Amino acid sequence: MSTTIIPLLEKAQNASRSVKSSADAAKQAILRRIGALLQDNAAAIMAENQKDLDAMPDGDPRKDRLLLNGSRIRDLAQSLDDIAQLPDPSGQLVT
């Protein structure tokens, strides 16, 4: 693992702790904001994704699963909105 990613992972871990202790409305707002950012940055995301796909052999079966197009990004954003509408299971024991 490259040492350049470690500070990002540490920030993500700290952010995770902060989100866990946030109110439900704040968590919902975060999920909706991430969905909006996905859609707002779809062109850049697809351009970077294309670079990754171009580096893969054409016959690689993972290629289609890794493809991010406008439809898939919209679906991801919609899924985040769907999750935001669910009750927050934090702190609950699900059996």
Coordinates of C-alpha atoms in Angstrom, one line a residue:
M1 CA 0.0 0.0 0.0
S2 CA 1.3 3.4 -0.9
T3 CA 2.0 5.6 2.1
T4 CA 0.3 8.5 0.3
I5 CA -3.1 6.9 1.0
I6 CA -2.7 6.4 4.7
P7 CA -3.6 10.0 5.7
L8 CA -6.7 9.7 3.6
L9 CA -7.6 6.5 5.4
E10 CA -7.1 8.0 8.8
K11 CA -9.3 11.0 7.9
A12 CA -12.0 8.6 6.7
Q13 CA -11.8 6.7 9.9
N14 CA -12.1 9.9 12.0
A15 CA -15.0 11.0 9.8
S16 CA -16.7 7.7 10.4
R17 CA -16.6 8.1 14.1
S18 CA -18.1 11.6 13.7
V19 CA -20.9 10.4 11.5
K20 CA -21.7 7.5 13.9
S21 CA -22.5 10.0 16.7
S22 CA -24.4 12.4 14.4
A23 CA -28.2 12.8 14.6
D24 CA -30.3 10.9 12.1
A25 CA -31.1 14.0 10.1
A26 CA -27.4 14.8 9.7
K27 CA -26.7 11.3 8.5
Q28 CA -29.6 11.6 6.0
A29 CA -28.2 14.9 4.8
I30 CA -24.8 13.4 4.3
L31 CA -26.1 10.6 2.2
R32 CA -28.1 12.9 0.1
R33 CA -25.1 15.3 -0.3
I34 CA -22.9 12.4 -1.5
G35 CA -25.6 11.4 -4.0
A36 CA -25.8 15.0 -5.3
L37 CA -22.0 15.2 -5.5
L38 CA -21.9 12.0 -7.5
Q39 CA -24.3 13.5 -10.0
D40 CA -22.6 16.9 -10.1
N41 CA -19.3 15.3 -10.8
A42 CA -20.4 12.5 -13.1
A43 CA -18.4 13.7 -16.1
A44 CA -15.2 13.7 -14.1
I45 CA -15.9 10.4 -12.4
M46 CA -16.6 8.8 -15.8
A47 CA -13.4 10.3 -17.3
E48 CA -11.3 8.8 -14.5
N49 CA -13.2 5.5 -14.7
Q50 CA -12.5 5.4 -18.4
K51 CA -8.7 5.6 -17.7
D52 CA -9.0 2.6 -15.4
L53 CA -11.0 0.7 -18.0
D54 CA -8.6 1.5 -20.7
A55 CA -5.8 0.0 -18.7
M56 CA -7.7 -3.3 -18.5
P57 CA -7.6 -6.0 -21.2
D58 CA -10.8 -6.0 -23.3
G59 CA -11.6 -9.6 -22.4
D60 CA -11.4 -9.0 -18.6
P61 CA -14.8 -10.0 -17.1
R62 CA -14.5 -7.4 -14.4
K63 CA -14.5 -4.6 -17.0
D64 CA -18.3 -4.4 -17.3
R65 CA -18.7 -4.5 -13.5
L66 CA -16.3 -1.6 -13.1
L67 CA -17.9 0.6 -15.8
L68 CA -19.4 3.8 -14.5
N69 CA -21.7 5.5 -16.9
G70 CA -24.4 8.1 -16.4
S71 CA -27.0 5.6 -15.7
R72 CA -25.0 3.7 -13.1
I73 CA -24.0 7.0 -11.4
R74 CA -27.7 8.1 -11.3
D75 CA -28.6 4.6 -9.8
L76 CA -25.9 5.0 -7.2
A77 CA -27.2 8.5 -6.3
Q78 CA -30.7 7.1 -6.1
S79 CA -29.6 4.3 -3.9
L80 CA -28.1 6.7 -1.5
D81 CA -31.3 8.7 -1.4
D82 CA -33.2 5.4 -0.8
I83 CA -30.9 4.5 2.1
A84 CA -31.4 8.0 3.6
Q85 CA -35.1 7.3 3.8
L86 CA -34.7 4.1 5.8
P87 CA -34.7 4.2 9.6
D88 CA -31.2 4.5 11.1
P89 CA -30.2 1.2 12.5
S90 CA -27.2 2.7 14.5
G91 CA -27.1 1.3 18.0
Q92 CA -29.8 -1.3 17.3
L93 CA -29.3 -5.0 17.5
V94 CA -30.7 -6.6 14.4
T95 CA -31.6 -10.3 14.8

